[in-house]
């Protein structure tokens, strides 16, 4: 609520308070006039206690209606603020999590293109080197901002840890491939040997797992957002 709204509500409250005060003043004045044998025409011949009780009930009813209305207005405003807060959380979560993990999809695409290139055969050394070069820049740990991490539930945090664990394993695979790659230096068109061929198979399996973890992570985030939007507003 901005300063303008607060000011307008304060003026409204003041106006209602003045009206109630004026009404109470009128009631008390009437009673005083009746008690001093100078009755007002509008209550002439009436019982002062009856008039006082009726007027008091009217004033109390007016005050109750006013505060009920104000309570409803505040509940509506609070619901609107809560809806906006949830929307901001949802957008922040989706933007951060999808943006940070989209590289996993790219890694899987690299492996798919690599398989198409070698057409099921034994890759040559230069092809293996290209695969390692392309993958290496996308294997860094996924780090989300602290404010985004604070919005993730336990399941989503666990899934993110699994993604980062597998990315670390893939980094180790690349390190192993480079460690012994000098043996191909004289002939990059030579087929890779059996240990490196087995290593490529491990890379394939690792990529499949990290894609599965990423899918599960995104599903956890979406479920968390759905639960957030379904939570009752107190």
Tab-separated table of C-alpha atoms in Angstrom:
chain	number	residue	atom	x	y	z
A	1	UNK	CA	0.000	0.000	0.000
A	2	UNK	CA	1.500	3.371	-1.040
A	3	UNK	CA	1.515	6.639	0.904
A	4	UNK	CA	-1.441	8.002	-1.058
A	5	UNK	CA	-3.637	5.025	-0.106
A	6	UNK	CA	-2.593	5.270	3.543
A	7	UNK	CA	-3.473	8.971	3.566
A	8	UNK	CA	-6.874	8.430	1.989
A	9	UNK	CA	-7.753	5.682	4.439
A	10	UNK	CA	-6.618	7.817	7.348
A	11	UNK	CA	-8.901	10.637	6.203
A	12	UNK	CA	-11.770	8.176	5.839
A	13	UNK	CA	-11.162	6.856	9.351
A	14	UNK	CA	-11.064	10.386	10.700
A	15	UNK	CA	-14.320	11.265	8.962
A	16	UNK	CA	-16.087	8.207	10.361
A	17	UNK	CA	-14.731	8.934	13.834
A	18	UNK	CA	-16.035	12.503	13.599
A	19	UNK	CA	-19.470	11.274	12.496
A	20	UNK	CA	-19.651	8.843	15.383
A	21	UNK	CA	-18.500	11.516	17.811
A	22	UNK	CA	-21.121	13.921	16.448
A	23	UNK	CA	-23.834	11.301	16.861
A	24	UNK	CA	-22.780	10.571	20.417
A	25	UNK	CA	-22.705	14.277	21.141
A	26	UNK	CA	-26.239	14.622	19.840
A	27	UNK	CA	-27.401	11.782	22.041
A	28	UNK	CA	-25.803	13.219	25.165
A	29	UNK	CA	-27.157	16.682	24.384
A	30	UNK	CA	-30.658	15.267	23.990
A	31	UNK	CA	-30.420	13.521	27.318
A	32	UNK	CA	-29.161	16.673	29.007
A	33	UNK	CA	-31.993	18.700	27.525
A	34	UNK	CA	-34.576	16.153	28.604
A	35	UNK	CA	-33.115	16.062	32.095
A	36	UNK	CA	-33.302	19.879	32.366
A	37	UNK	CA	-37.053	19.945	31.496
A	38	UNK	CA	-36.363	21.501	28.062
A	39	UNK	CA	-37.367	18.561	25.862
A	40	UNK	CA	-36.695	18.562	22.154
A	41	UNK	CA	-39.723	18.250	19.934
A	42	UNK	CA	-38.366	15.099	18.258
A	43	UNK	CA	-38.286	13.235	21.564
A	44	UNK	CA	-41.071	15.093	23.364
A	45	UNK	CA	-42.948	12.846	25.749
A	46	UNK	CA	-40.402	10.030	25.349
A	47	UNK	CA	-38.433	8.199	27.992
A	48	UNK	CA	-34.829	9.459	28.152
A	49	UNK	CA	-33.429	6.012	28.894
A	50	UNK	CA	-35.246	4.524	25.891
A	51	UNK	CA	-33.977	7.208	23.576
A	52	UNK	CA	-30.456	6.828	24.918
A	53	UNK	CA	-30.552	3.046	24.463
A	54	UNK	CA	-31.844	3.301	20.906
A	55	UNK	CA	-29.306	5.919	19.915
A	56	UNK	CA	-26.476	3.968	21.536
A	57	UNK	CA	-27.468	0.811	19.675
A	58	UNK	CA	-27.522	2.767	16.409
A	59	UNK	CA	-24.049	4.198	17.031
A	60	UNK	CA	-22.644	0.785	18.012
A	61	UNK	CA	-24.180	-0.771	14.893
A	62	UNK	CA	-22.651	1.947	12.725
A	63	UNK	CA	-19.227	1.425	14.280
A	64	UNK	CA	-19.485	-2.359	13.890
A	65	UNK	CA	-20.449	-2.020	10.228
A	66	UNK	CA	-17.561	0.353	9.614
A	67	UNK	CA	-14.944	-1.891	11.202
A	68	UNK	CA	-16.368	-4.949	9.423
A	69	UNK	CA	-15.972	-3.118	6.128
A	70	UNK	CA	-12.417	-2.074	6.977
A	71	UNK	CA	-11.559	-5.636	7.964
A	72	UNK	CA	-12.857	-6.902	4.617
A	73	UNK	CA	-10.875	-4.256	2.721
A	74	UNK	CA	-7.686	-5.221	4.550
A	75	UNK	CA	-8.266	-8.921	3.826
A	76	UNK	CA	-8.748	-8.204	0.130
A	77	UNK	CA	-5.609	-6.057	0.005
A	78	UNK	CA	-3.609	-8.715	1.848
A	79	UNK	CA	-4.839	-11.386	-0.575
A	80	UNK	CA	-3.773	-9.227	-3.527
A	81	UNK	CA	-0.324	-8.650	-2.009
A	82	UNK	CA	0.060	-12.382	-1.331
A	83	UNK	CA	-0.922	-13.233	-4.909
A	84	UNK	CA	1.674	-10.791	-6.236
A	85	UNK	CA	4.312	-12.234	-3.910
A	86	UNK	CA	3.590	-15.774	-5.105
A	87	UNK	CA	3.713	-14.645	-8.741
A	88	UNK	CA	7.129	-13.039	-8.211
A	89	UNK	CA	8.398	-16.202	-6.516
A	90	UNK	CA	7.098	-18.379	-9.343
A	91	UNK	CA	8.710	-16.276	-12.063
A	92	UNK	CA	12.016	-16.116	-10.163
A	93	UNK	CA	12.075	-19.888	-9.673
A	94	UNK	CA	11.209	-20.748	-13.256
A	95	UNK	CA	13.636	-18.229	-14.724
A	96	UNK	CA	16.565	-19.236	-12.529
A	97	UNK	CA	16.108	-23.005	-12.620
A	98	UNK	CA	15.338	-23.364	-16.311
A	99	UNK	CA	18.073	-20.936	-17.289
A	100	UNK	CA	20.709	-22.560	-15.120
A	101	UNK	CA	19.961	-26.153	-16.152
A	102	UNK	CA	19.289	-25.704	-19.852
A	103	UNK	CA	22.951	-26.484	-20.578
A	104	UNK	CA	22.228	-30.086	-19.551
A	105	UNK	CA	19.903	-30.351	-22.540
A	106	UNK	CA	22.683	-28.930	-24.701
A	107	UNK	CA	25.120	-31.576	-23.447
A	108	UNK	CA	22.726	-34.326	-24.395
A	109	UNK	CA	22.349	-32.766	-27.838
A	110	UNK	CA	26.132	-32.811	-28.279
A	111	UNK	CA	26.265	-36.513	-27.492
A	112	UNK	CA	23.415	-37.231	-29.915
A	113	UNK	CA	25.188	-35.386	-32.746
A	114	UNK	CA	28.429	-37.181	-31.897
A	115	UNK	CA	26.687	-40.561	-32.218
A	116	UNK	CA	25.271	-39.523	-35.576
A	117	UNK	CA	28.722	-38.435	-36.754
A	118	UNK	CA	30.420	-41.726	-35.980
A	119	UNK	CA	27.421	-43.705	-37.254
A	120	UNK	CA	27.852	-46.480	-34.719
A	121	UNK	CA	31.488	-47.075	-35.564
A	122	UNK	CA	34.668	-46.475	-33.609
A	123	UNK	CA	35.360	-42.725	-33.456
A	124	UNK	CA	38.671	-41.306	-34.538
A	125	UNK	CA	40.933	-39.436	-32.157
A	126	UNK	CA	40.087	-35.990	-33.538
A	127	UNK	CA	36.365	-36.690	-33.122
A	128	UNK	CA	36.893	-37.730	-29.518
A	129	UNK	CA	38.900	-34.560	-28.907
A	130	UNK	CA	36.138	-32.395	-30.404
A	131	UNK	CA	33.570	-34.041	-28.135
A	132	UNK	CA	35.693	-33.308	-25.062
A	133	UNK	CA	36.257	-29.703	-26.150
A	134	UNK	CA	32.551	-29.088	-26.708
A	135	UNK	CA	31.489	-30.701	-23.448
A	136	UNK	CA	34.122	-29.224	-21.158
A	137	UNK	CA	32.773	-25.662	-21.139
A	138	UNK	CA	29.299	-26.877	-20.107
A	139	UNK	CA	30.290	-29.103	-17.193
A	140	UNK	CA	30.728	-26.451	-14.517
A	141	UNK	CA	28.699	-26.797	-11.335
A	142	UNK	CA	25.253	-25.185	-11.416
A	143	UNK	CA	25.121	-22.451	-8.782
A	144	UNK	CA	21.812	-20.700	-8.156
A	145	UNK	CA	21.504	-17.353	-6.327
A	146	UNK	CA	20.936	-17.580	-2.576
A	147	UNK	CA	17.463	-16.025	-2.837
A	148	UNK	CA	16.480	-18.667	-5.402
A	149	UNK	CA	17.911	-21.521	-3.327
A	150	UNK	CA	15.835	-20.281	-0.406
A	151	UNK	CA	12.678	-20.871	-2.472
A	152	UNK	CA	13.500	-24.504	-3.318
A	153	UNK	CA	12.054	-27.305	-1.253
A	154	UNK	CA	14.156	-30.219	0.029
A	155	UNK	CA	13.349	-32.472	-2.915
A	156	UNK	CA	14.407	-29.869	-5.482
A	157	UNK	CA	17.655	-29.163	-3.592
A	158	UNK	CA	18.405	-32.899	-3.566
A	159	UNK	CA	17.802	-33.178	-7.313
A	160	UNK	CA	20.079	-30.202	-7.963
A	161	UNK	CA	22.805	-31.869	-5.890
A	162	UNK	CA	22.455	-35.012	-8.036
A	163	UNK	CA	22.854	-32.931	-11.204
A	164	UNK	CA	26.007	-31.291	-9.878
A	165	UNK	CA	27.367	-34.651	-8.720
A	166	UNK	CA	26.999	-36.136	-12.187
A	167	UNK	CA	28.479	-33.040	-13.818
A	168	UNK	CA	31.501	-33.575	-11.553
A	169	UNK	CA	31.718	-37.204	-12.689
A	170	UNK	CA	31.617	-36.107	-16.330
A	171	UNK	CA	34.442	-33.659	-15.642
A	172	UNK	CA	36.463	-36.588	-14.326
A	173	UNK	CA	35.738	-38.538	-17.521
A	174	UNK	CA	37.015	-35.652	-19.631
A	175	UNK	CA	40.122	-35.390	-17.446
A	176	UNK	CA	40.805	-39.117	-17.968
A	177	UNK	CA	40.335	-38.761	-21.717
A	178	UNK	CA	42.785	-35.872	-21.930
A	179	UNK	CA	45.328	-37.543	-19.660
A	180	UNK	CA	46.148	-40.199	-22.212
A	181	UNK	CA	45.252	-38.289	-25.370
A	182	UNK	CA	48.896	-37.463	-26.171
A	183	UNK	CA	49.227	-40.994	-27.496
A	184	UNK	CA	47.200	-39.917	-30.531
A	185	UNK	CA	49.320	-36.840	-31.244
A	186	UNK	CA	51.057	-38.359	-34.246
A	187	UNK	CA	47.878	-39.568	-35.902
A	188	UNK	CA	44.614	-37.835	-34.966
A	189	UNK	CA	42.800	-39.812	-37.652
A	190	UNK	CA	43.562	-43.085	-35.956
A	191	UNK	CA	40.614	-44.872	-34.291
A	192	UNK	CA	40.565	-44.542	-30.521
A	193	UNK	CA	41.636	-47.527	-28.457
A	194	UNK	CA	39.412	-49.749	-26.323
A	195	UNK	CA	39.866	-47.869	-23.005
A	196	UNK	CA	38.804	-44.597	-24.631
A	197	UNK	CA	35.917	-46.317	-26.387
A	198	UNK	CA	34.760	-47.614	-22.979
A	199	UNK	CA	35.192	-44.094	-21.605
A	200	UNK	CA	32.877	-42.712	-24.291
A	201	UNK	CA	30.254	-45.262	-23.272
A	202	UNK	CA	30.578	-44.032	-19.678
A	203	UNK	CA	30.126	-40.460	-20.911
A	204	UNK	CA	26.952	-41.491	-22.731
A	205	UNK	CA	25.535	-43.105	-19.592
A	206	UNK	CA	26.522	-40.113	-17.476
A	207	UNK	CA	24.766	-37.736	-19.853
A	208	UNK	CA	21.615	-39.865	-19.791
A	209	UNK	CA	21.623	-39.755	-15.991
A	210	UNK	CA	22.193	-36.017	-15.728
A	211	UNK	CA	19.316	-35.404	-18.166
A	212	UNK	CA	17.065	-37.593	-16.004
A	213	UNK	CA	18.150	-35.677	-12.906
A	214	UNK	CA	17.459	-32.396	-14.648
A	215	UNK	CA	13.965	-33.536	-15.649
A	216	UNK	CA	13.251	-34.616	-12.081
A	217	UNK	CA	14.600	-31.308	-10.768
A	218	UNK	CA	12.368	-29.255	-13.050
A	219	UNK	CA	9.355	-31.366	-12.089
A	220	UNK	CA	10.139	-30.757	-8.408
A	221	UNK	CA	10.332	-27.019	-9.003
A	222	UNK	CA	7.029	-26.984	-10.902
A	223	UNK	CA	5.373	-29.053	-8.154
A	224	UNK	CA	6.746	-26.655	-5.551
A	225	UNK	CA	5.302	-23.687	-7.424
A	226	UNK	CA	1.936	-25.450	-7.712
A	227	UNK	CA	1.910	-26.127	-3.955
A	228	UNK	CA	2.893	-22.534	-3.298
A	229	UNK	CA	-0.036	-21.245	-5.343
A	230	UNK	CA	-2.430	-23.678	-3.664
A	231	UNK	CA	-1.372	-22.752	-0.126
A	232	UNK	CA	-4.190	-21.026	1.793
A	233	UNK	CA	-3.726	-17.330	2.487
A	234	UNK	CA	-3.978	-16.677	6.193
